[in-house]
PDB file of C-alpha atoms in Angstrom:
ATOM      1  CA  UNK A   1       6.615   6.883 -17.429  1.00 78.00           C
ATOM      2  CA  UNK A   2       5.259   5.623 -13.914  1.00 86.00           C
ATOM      3  CA  UNK A   3       5.382   1.397 -12.773  1.00 92.00           C
ATOM      4  CA  UNK A   4       1.735   0.816 -12.065  1.00 96.00           C
ATOM      5  CA  UNK A   5      -0.351   2.910 -14.127  1.00 95.00           C
ATOM      6  CA  UNK A   6      -3.578   2.425 -13.316  1.00 95.00           C
ATOM      7  CA  UNK A   7      -6.971   4.215 -14.853  1.00 92.00           C
ATOM      8  CA  UNK A   8      -8.357   6.594 -11.993  1.00 91.00           C
ATOM      9  CA  UNK A   9     -11.025   6.701 -12.196  1.00 90.00           C
ATOM     10  CA  UNK A  10     -14.279   6.677 -10.673  1.00 94.00           C
ATOM     11  CA  UNK A  11     -16.080   3.751 -12.548  1.00 95.00           C
ATOM     12  CA  UNK A  12     -19.792   4.474 -11.992  1.00 96.00           C
ATOM     13  CA  UNK A  13     -21.782   0.906 -12.363  1.00 97.00           C
ATOM     14  CA  UNK A  14     -25.383  -0.141 -11.424  1.00 97.00           C
ATOM     15  CA  UNK A  15     -25.659  -2.636  -8.951  1.00 97.00           C
ATOM     16  CA  UNK A  16     -25.260  -6.064 -10.106  1.00 97.00           C
ATOM     17  CA  UNK A  17     -23.615  -5.042 -13.368  1.00 97.00           C
ATOM     18  CA  UNK A  18     -19.490  -6.538 -14.129  1.00 97.00           C
ATOM     19  CA  UNK A  19     -16.850  -4.006 -13.985  1.00 97.00           C
ATOM     20  CA  UNK A  20     -13.782  -4.638 -15.027  1.00 96.00           C
ATOM     21  CA  UNK A  21     -10.183  -3.001 -14.142  1.00 94.00           C
ATOM     22  CA  UNK A  22      -7.179  -3.182 -16.092  1.00 94.00           C
ATOM     23  CA  UNK A  23      -3.439  -2.506 -14.557  1.00 95.00           C
ATOM     24  CA  UNK A  24      -0.263  -1.608 -16.822  1.00 96.00           C
ATOM     25  CA  UNK A  25       3.407  -2.305 -14.917  1.00 96.00           C
ATOM     26  CA  UNK A  26       6.663  -1.037 -16.454  1.00 95.00           C
ATOM     27  CA  UNK A  27       9.195  -3.227 -14.793  1.00 92.00           C
ATOM     28  CA  UNK A  28       9.416  -6.940 -16.820  1.00 91.00           C
ATOM     29  CA  UNK A  29      11.030  -8.454 -14.078  1.00 89.00           C
ATOM     30  CA  UNK A  30       8.120  -7.764 -11.525  1.00 90.00           C
ATOM     31  CA  UNK A  31       7.248 -11.388  -9.538  1.00 87.00           C
ATOM     32  CA  UNK A  32       4.412 -11.318  -7.601  1.00 89.00           C
ATOM     33  CA  UNK A  33       0.629  -9.024  -8.245  1.00 93.00           C
ATOM     34  CA  UNK A  34      -1.988  -7.946  -5.887  1.00 94.00           C
ATOM     35  CA  UNK A  35      -4.338  -6.684  -5.783  1.00 96.00           C
ATOM     36  CA  UNK A  36      -5.738  -4.669  -2.512  1.00 97.00           C
ATOM     37  CA  UNK A  37      -9.063  -2.604  -2.056  1.00 97.00           C
ATOM     38  CA  UNK A  38      -8.812   0.555   0.443  1.00 96.00           C
ATOM     39  CA  UNK A  39     -12.135   2.370   1.641  1.00 95.00           C
ATOM     40  CA  UNK A  40     -11.990   5.811   2.844  1.00 91.00           C
ATOM     41  CA  UNK A  41      -9.248   7.130   4.872  1.00 87.00           C
ATOM     42  CA  UNK A  42      -8.906   2.923   6.494  1.00 92.00           C
ATOM     43  CA  UNK A  43      -6.069   1.097   5.319  1.00 94.00           C
ATOM     44  CA  UNK A  44      -5.188  -0.691   1.931  1.00 95.00           C
ATOM     45  CA  UNK A  45      -6.338  -5.034   2.239  1.00 95.00           C
ATOM     46  CA  UNK A  46      -5.436  -7.391   0.507  1.00 94.00           C
ATOM     47  CA  UNK A  47      -8.467  -8.415  -1.868  1.00 96.00           C
ATOM     48  CA  UNK A  48      -6.837 -11.619  -4.416  1.00 93.00           C
ATOM     49  CA  UNK A  49      -3.249 -11.772  -4.996  1.00 91.00           C
ATOM     50  CA  UNK A  50      -2.605 -12.482  -8.733  1.00 91.00           C
ATOM     51  CA  UNK A  51      -1.729 -15.243 -10.912  1.00 80.00           C
ATOM     52  CA  UNK A  52      -0.302 -16.422 -14.954  1.00 80.00           C
ATOM     53  CA  UNK A  53      -3.123 -18.998 -14.253  1.00 80.00           C
ATOM     54  CA  UNK A  54      -5.785 -16.836 -13.444  1.00 83.00           C
ATOM     55  CA  UNK A  55      -7.539 -16.721 -10.308  1.00 90.00           C
ATOM     56  CA  UNK A  56     -10.773 -16.649  -9.085  1.00 93.00           C
ATOM     57  CA  UNK A  57     -12.931 -15.410  -6.021  1.00 93.00           C
ATOM     58  CA  UNK A  58     -15.952 -15.837  -5.785  1.00 96.00           C
ATOM     59  CA  UNK A  59     -17.370 -12.593  -7.670  1.00 97.00           C
ATOM     60  CA  UNK A  60     -14.500 -11.021  -7.996  1.00 97.00           C
ATOM     61  CA  UNK A  61     -11.370 -12.765 -10.624  1.00 96.00           C
ATOM     62  CA  UNK A  62      -7.668 -11.267 -11.942  1.00 96.00           C
ATOM     63  CA  UNK A  63      -5.465 -12.381 -14.679  1.00 94.00           C
ATOM     64  CA  UNK A  64      -1.991 -11.677 -14.959  1.00 94.00           C
ATOM     65  CA  UNK A  65      -0.355 -10.869 -18.849  1.00 92.00           C
ATOM     66  CA  UNK A  66       3.279 -11.093 -17.974  1.00 92.00           C
ATOM     67  CA  UNK A  67       4.254 -10.664 -22.536  1.00 92.00           C
ATOM     68  CA  UNK A  68       1.859  -7.464 -22.343  1.00 93.00           C
ATOM     69  CA  UNK A  69       2.669  -6.596 -19.068  1.00 94.00           C
ATOM     70  CA  UNK A  70      -0.857  -5.681 -17.511  1.00 92.00           C
ATOM     71  CA  UNK A  71      -2.830  -6.957 -14.803  1.00 95.00           C
ATOM     72  CA  UNK A  72      -6.602  -7.511 -14.424  1.00 95.00           C
ATOM     73  CA  UNK A  73      -9.454  -7.211 -11.900  1.00 97.00           C
ATOM     74  CA  UNK A  74     -13.030  -8.453 -12.490  1.00 97.00           C
ATOM     75  CA  UNK A  75     -16.264  -8.552 -10.677  1.00 97.00           C
ATOM     76  CA  UNK A  76     -19.421  -9.948 -11.494  1.00 98.00           C
ATOM     77  CA  UNK A  77     -23.072  -8.440  -9.852  1.00 98.00           C
ATOM     78  CA  UNK A  78     -21.208  -5.592  -8.003  1.00 98.00           C
ATOM     79  CA  UNK A  79     -22.410  -4.457  -4.651  1.00 98.00           C
ATOM     80  CA  UNK A  80     -23.086  -1.382  -2.941  1.00 97.00           C
ATOM     81  CA  UNK A  81     -20.268  -2.948  -1.000  1.00 97.00           C
ATOM     82  CA  UNK A  82     -18.011  -3.084  -3.455  1.00 98.00           C
ATOM     83  CA  UNK A  83     -17.916   0.940  -3.370  1.00 98.00           C
ATOM     84  CA  UNK A  84     -14.475   1.552  -2.507  1.00 97.00           C
ATOM     85  CA  UNK A  85     -10.464   1.772  -4.916  1.00 97.00           C
ATOM     86  CA  UNK A  86      -8.729  -1.103  -6.331  1.00 97.00           C
ATOM     87  CA  UNK A  87      -5.499  -0.679  -5.959  1.00 97.00           C
ATOM     88  CA  UNK A  88      -2.725  -2.570  -8.694  1.00 97.00           C
ATOM     89  CA  UNK A  89       0.276  -3.312  -6.044  1.00 95.00           C
ATOM     90  CA  UNK A  90       3.296  -4.668  -8.326  1.00 94.00           C
ATOM     91  CA  UNK A  91       6.997  -6.191  -7.239  1.00 91.00           C
ATOM     92  CA  UNK A  92       9.930  -7.778  -7.455  1.00 86.00           C
ATOM     93  CA  UNK A  93       9.272 -10.664  -5.326  1.00 80.00           C
ATOM     94  CA  UNK A  94      11.176 -11.705  -1.996  1.00 78.00           C
ATOM     95  CA  UNK A  95      10.636  -9.431   0.625  1.00 81.00           C
ATOM     96  CA  UNK A  96      11.179  -6.249  -1.569  1.00 83.00           C
ATOM     97  CA  UNK A  97       9.128  -3.086  -1.143  1.00 88.00           C
ATOM     98  CA  UNK A  98       6.166  -3.995  -3.322  1.00 91.00           C
ATOM     99  CA  UNK A  99       4.905  -0.665  -5.629  1.00 94.00           C
ATOM    100  CA  UNK A 100       1.653   1.055  -5.745  1.00 96.00           C
ATOM    101  CA  UNK A 101      -0.778   2.453  -8.165  1.00 95.00           C
ATOM    102  CA  UNK A 102      -2.785   5.074  -8.116  1.00 94.00           C
ATOM    103  CA  UNK A 103      -5.930   2.959  -7.415  1.00 95.00           C
ATOM    104  CA  UNK A 104      -9.143   3.127  -9.411  1.00 96.00           C
ATOM    105  CA  UNK A 105     -12.727   4.530  -7.618  1.00 96.00           C
ATOM    106  CA  UNK A 106     -15.385   2.480  -7.507  1.00 97.00           C
ATOM    107  CA  UNK A 107     -18.967   4.292  -6.935  1.00 97.00           C
ATOM    108  CA  UNK A 108     -21.728   1.540  -7.237  1.00 97.00           C
ATOM    109  CA  UNK A 109     -25.099   3.067  -7.698  1.00 97.00           C
ATOM    110  CA  UNK A 110     -28.282   1.383  -6.238  1.00 94.00           C
TER     111      UNK A 110
ATOM    112  CA  UNK B   1      -4.645 -11.769  16.158  1.00 64.00           C
ATOM    113  CA  UNK B   2      -4.390  -7.579  16.283  1.00 79.00           C
ATOM    114  CA  UNK B   3      -3.849  -6.107  12.796  1.00 93.00           C
ATOM    115  CA  UNK B   4      -1.215  -3.453  12.023  1.00 96.00           C
ATOM    116  CA  UNK B   5      -1.556  -1.007  14.389  1.00 96.00           C
ATOM    117  CA  UNK B   6      -0.653   3.211  13.838  1.00 97.00           C
ATOM    118  CA  UNK B   7      -0.142   6.324  16.340  1.00 97.00           C
ATOM    119  CA  UNK B   8      -1.363   8.472  16.317  1.00 97.00           C
ATOM    120  CA  UNK B   9      -4.193   8.695  13.175  1.00 96.00           C
ATOM    121  CA  UNK B  10      -3.900  12.296  12.896  1.00 97.00           C
ATOM    122  CA  UNK B  11      -1.513  15.298  13.587  1.00 97.00           C
ATOM    123  CA  UNK B  12      -1.265  18.975  12.719  1.00 97.00           C
ATOM    124  CA  UNK B  13       1.386  20.527  13.901  1.00 97.00           C
ATOM    125  CA  UNK B  14       3.379  23.476  12.535  1.00 97.00           C
ATOM    126  CA  UNK B  15       5.890  23.590   9.377  1.00 96.00           C
ATOM    127  CA  UNK B  16       9.752  23.251  12.057  1.00 96.00           C
ATOM    128  CA  UNK B  17       8.062  21.121  14.275  1.00 97.00           C
ATOM    129  CA  UNK B  18       9.260  17.707  15.986  1.00 97.00           C
ATOM    130  CA  UNK B  19       6.454  14.830  14.782  1.00 97.00           C
ATOM    131  CA  UNK B  20       6.982  10.979  15.724  1.00 98.00           C
ATOM    132  CA  UNK B  21       5.001   7.993  14.175  1.00 98.00           C
ATOM    133  CA  UNK B  22       4.601   4.793  15.426  1.00 98.00           C
ATOM    134  CA  UNK B  23       3.928   1.371  13.730  1.00 98.00           C
ATOM    135  CA  UNK B  24       3.189  -1.930  16.181  1.00 97.00           C
ATOM    136  CA  UNK B  25       3.123  -4.668  13.334  1.00 96.00           C
ATOM    137  CA  UNK B  26       1.278  -8.375  13.235  1.00 95.00           C
ATOM    138  CA  UNK B  27       2.880 -10.032  16.278  1.00 93.00           C
ATOM    139  CA  UNK B  28       6.358 -12.533  14.649  1.00 90.00           C
ATOM    140  CA  UNK B  29       5.617  -9.890  11.795  1.00 92.00           C
ATOM    141  CA  UNK B  30       9.505  -9.890  10.466  1.00 92.00           C
ATOM    142  CA  UNK B  31       9.521  -7.826   7.600  1.00 94.00           C
ATOM    143  CA  UNK B  32       8.314  -3.966   8.408  1.00 96.00           C
ATOM    144  CA  UNK B  33       7.410  -1.120   5.450  1.00 97.00           C
ATOM    145  CA  UNK B  34       7.343   2.501   6.191  1.00 98.00           C
ATOM    146  CA  UNK B  35       5.131   4.184   2.443  1.00 97.00           C
ATOM    147  CA  UNK B  36       3.570   7.842   2.405  1.00 97.00           C
ATOM    148  CA  UNK B  37       1.293   9.675   0.064  1.00 96.00           C
ATOM    149  CA  UNK B  38       0.746  12.928  -0.542  1.00 94.00           C
ATOM    150  CA  UNK B  39      -1.750  13.923  -1.835  1.00 87.00           C
ATOM    151  CA  UNK B  40      -3.732  12.648  -5.527  1.00 83.00           C
ATOM    152  CA  UNK B  41      -0.638  10.859  -5.489  1.00 91.00           C
ATOM    153  CA  UNK B  42       0.242   7.181  -5.170  1.00 93.00           C
ATOM    154  CA  UNK B  43       1.811   5.105  -2.261  1.00 96.00           C
ATOM    155  CA  UNK B  44       5.722   4.810  -2.441  1.00 96.00           C
ATOM    156  CA  UNK B  45       7.832   3.001  -0.520  1.00 96.00           C
ATOM    157  CA  UNK B  46       9.487   4.794   2.082  1.00 97.00           C
ATOM    158  CA  UNK B  47      11.972   2.639   3.569  1.00 96.00           C
ATOM    159  CA  UNK B  48      12.382  -1.887   4.765  1.00 95.00           C
ATOM    160  CA  UNK B  49      13.321  -3.379   8.405  1.00 95.00           C
ATOM    161  CA  UNK B  50      13.542  -7.104   8.379  1.00 93.00           C
ATOM    162  CA  UNK B  51      13.628  -7.542  12.174  1.00 93.00           C
ATOM    163  CA  UNK B  52      16.320  -3.988  13.819  1.00 94.00           C
ATOM    164  CA  UNK B  53      17.944  -3.942  10.572  1.00 94.00           C
ATOM    165  CA  UNK B  54      17.433  -1.464   7.859  1.00 94.00           C
ATOM    166  CA  UNK B  55      16.937  -3.466   4.832  1.00 93.00           C
ATOM    167  CA  UNK B  56      16.538  -0.582   2.117  1.00 94.00           C
ATOM    168  CA  UNK B  57      15.150   2.681   2.638  1.00 94.00           C
ATOM    169  CA  UNK B  58      16.271   4.018  -0.851  1.00 94.00           C
ATOM    170  CA  UNK B  59      12.336   5.397  -0.936  1.00 95.00           C
ATOM    171  CA  UNK B  60      13.434   7.957   2.022  1.00 95.00           C
ATOM    172  CA  UNK B  61      12.941  11.597   0.766  1.00 93.00           C
ATOM    173  CA  UNK B  62      16.098  13.088   2.957  1.00 92.00           C
ATOM    174  CA  UNK B  63      17.628  13.583   6.492  1.00 94.00           C
ATOM    175  CA  UNK B  64      15.062  14.834   7.871  1.00 96.00           C
ATOM    176  CA  UNK B  65      13.113  11.657   8.261  1.00 97.00           C
ATOM    177  CA  UNK B  66      14.337   9.429  10.668  1.00 97.00           C
ATOM    178  CA  UNK B  67      13.131   5.849  11.290  1.00 97.00           C
ATOM    179  CA  UNK B  68      13.923   3.983  13.744  1.00 97.00           C
ATOM    180  CA  UNK B  69      12.814  -0.574  15.126  1.00 96.00           C
ATOM    181  CA  UNK B  70      14.355  -0.956  18.651  1.00 85.00           C
ATOM    182  CA  UNK B  71      14.481  -4.556  19.249  1.00 88.00           C
ATOM    183  CA  UNK B  72      13.760  -6.238  16.484  1.00 85.00           C
ATOM    184  CA  UNK B  73       9.018  -5.042  16.784  1.00 92.00           C
ATOM    185  CA  UNK B  74       7.312  -0.967  17.089  1.00 96.00           C
ATOM    186  CA  UNK B  75       9.317   1.162  14.827  1.00 98.00           C
ATOM    187  CA  UNK B  76       8.601   4.658  14.712  1.00 98.00           C
ATOM    188  CA  UNK B  77       9.650   7.634  11.992  1.00 98.00           C
ATOM    189  CA  UNK B  78      10.084  10.937  13.026  1.00 98.00           C
ATOM    190  CA  UNK B  79       9.875  13.406  10.699  1.00 97.00           C
ATOM    191  CA  UNK B  80      12.320  16.662  12.848  1.00 96.00           C
ATOM    192  CA  UNK B  81      12.026  19.657  11.517  1.00 96.00           C
ATOM    193  CA  UNK B  82       9.019  18.755   9.491  1.00 96.00           C
ATOM    194  CA  UNK B  83       8.547  21.285   6.534  1.00 96.00           C
ATOM    195  CA  UNK B  84       4.469  21.504   4.697  1.00 96.00           C
ATOM    196  CA  UNK B  85       5.556  18.882   2.194  1.00 96.00           C
ATOM    197  CA  UNK B  86       5.822  16.583   4.679  1.00 97.00           C
ATOM    198  CA  UNK B  87       1.954  16.471   4.938  1.00 97.00           C
ATOM    199  CA  UNK B  88      -0.080  13.042   4.115  1.00 97.00           C
ATOM    200  CA  UNK B  89      -1.305   9.556   4.701  1.00 97.00           C
ATOM    201  CA  UNK B  90       1.972   7.927   6.423  1.00 98.00           C
ATOM    202  CA  UNK B  91       1.629   3.248   6.272  1.00 97.00           C
ATOM    203  CA  UNK B  92       2.878   0.344   8.527  1.00 97.00           C
ATOM    204  CA  UNK B  93       2.736  -2.629   6.827  1.00 97.00           C
ATOM    205  CA  UNK B  94       4.047  -5.902   8.040  1.00 95.00           C
ATOM    206  CA  UNK B  95       4.812  -8.984   6.314  1.00 93.00           C
ATOM    207  CA  UNK B  96       5.997 -12.671   7.650  1.00 87.00           C
ATOM    208  CA  UNK B  97       9.085 -14.338   6.731  1.00 72.00           C
ATOM    209  CA  UNK B  98       8.014 -16.684   3.542  1.00 70.00           C
ATOM    210  CA  UNK B  99       9.425 -16.388   0.726  1.00 63.00           C
ATOM    211  CA  UNK B 100       6.470 -18.023  -1.508  1.00 63.00           C
ATOM    212  CA  UNK B 101       4.890 -14.895  -1.170  1.00 71.00           C
ATOM    213  CA  UNK B 102       5.162 -11.636   0.708  1.00 80.00           C
ATOM    214  CA  UNK B 103       1.410 -10.433   1.962  1.00 89.00           C
ATOM    215  CA  UNK B 104       2.364  -7.239   3.458  1.00 93.00           C
ATOM    216  CA  UNK B 105      -0.877  -6.401   5.820  1.00 94.00           C
ATOM    217  CA  UNK B 106      -0.900  -2.351   6.298  1.00 96.00           C
ATOM    218  CA  UNK B 107      -2.545  -0.167   9.109  1.00 96.00           C
ATOM    219  CA  UNK B 108      -4.267   2.059   8.940  1.00 95.00           C
ATOM    220  CA  UNK B 109      -2.069   4.794   8.340  1.00 96.00           C
ATOM    221  CA  UNK B 110      -1.727   8.687  10.262  1.00 97.00           C
ATOM    222  CA  UNK B 111      -2.420  11.455   8.897  1.00 97.00           C
ATOM    223  CA  UNK B 112       0.378  14.022   9.550  1.00 97.00           C
ATOM    224  CA  UNK B 113      -0.720  18.056   8.397  1.00 97.00           C
ATOM    225  CA  UNK B 114       2.245  20.015   8.539  1.00 97.00           C
ATOM    226  CA  UNK B 115       0.630  23.346   8.628  1.00 96.00           C
TER     227      UNK B 115
END
């Protein structure tokens, strides 16, 4: 079983739609959780950190469920510019390595 | 502020040759990480430096890979001799000393093709 699992997609959604991605992790000792975004052949860029209380940044909402060991990302009012691969990233905390999921590809269609 | 820079962006070499990848972290970032993505797979950890010291090299695939970070600034990753399965995208990331949260900033990667 992979440490971090994501549905690879692709998710093809029309502009203005709401789309949600889930990610599950196997290490119950994980302490830090992130969503990164990666455009084709570019660097992964931090989209948002994920906290137990949930956090929101504009159209993006992230949630963490420690009991079920999953993380979610909700994107409201999708824009064409949201088309990218969304990477779920988990870490034991501190300065330790992070572990990536395979990423979920999102394509927003006009 | 300049981001993490990696050089070269692409490298095409033949099996058995040597290649050296370079990473310049964000200025002031003590933590430097190397990761690799082989085709169709997730990005995987290779190793972690704190300043010039190797903190964790558990992800290094074998002794054909040698990473250095002399002086605690830039880092190099040498593959010698390269094999076909070494093809992939090599990412470097850096983070500063902040125990509250370790946000890693990534470079655009070096795409290595071994023929």
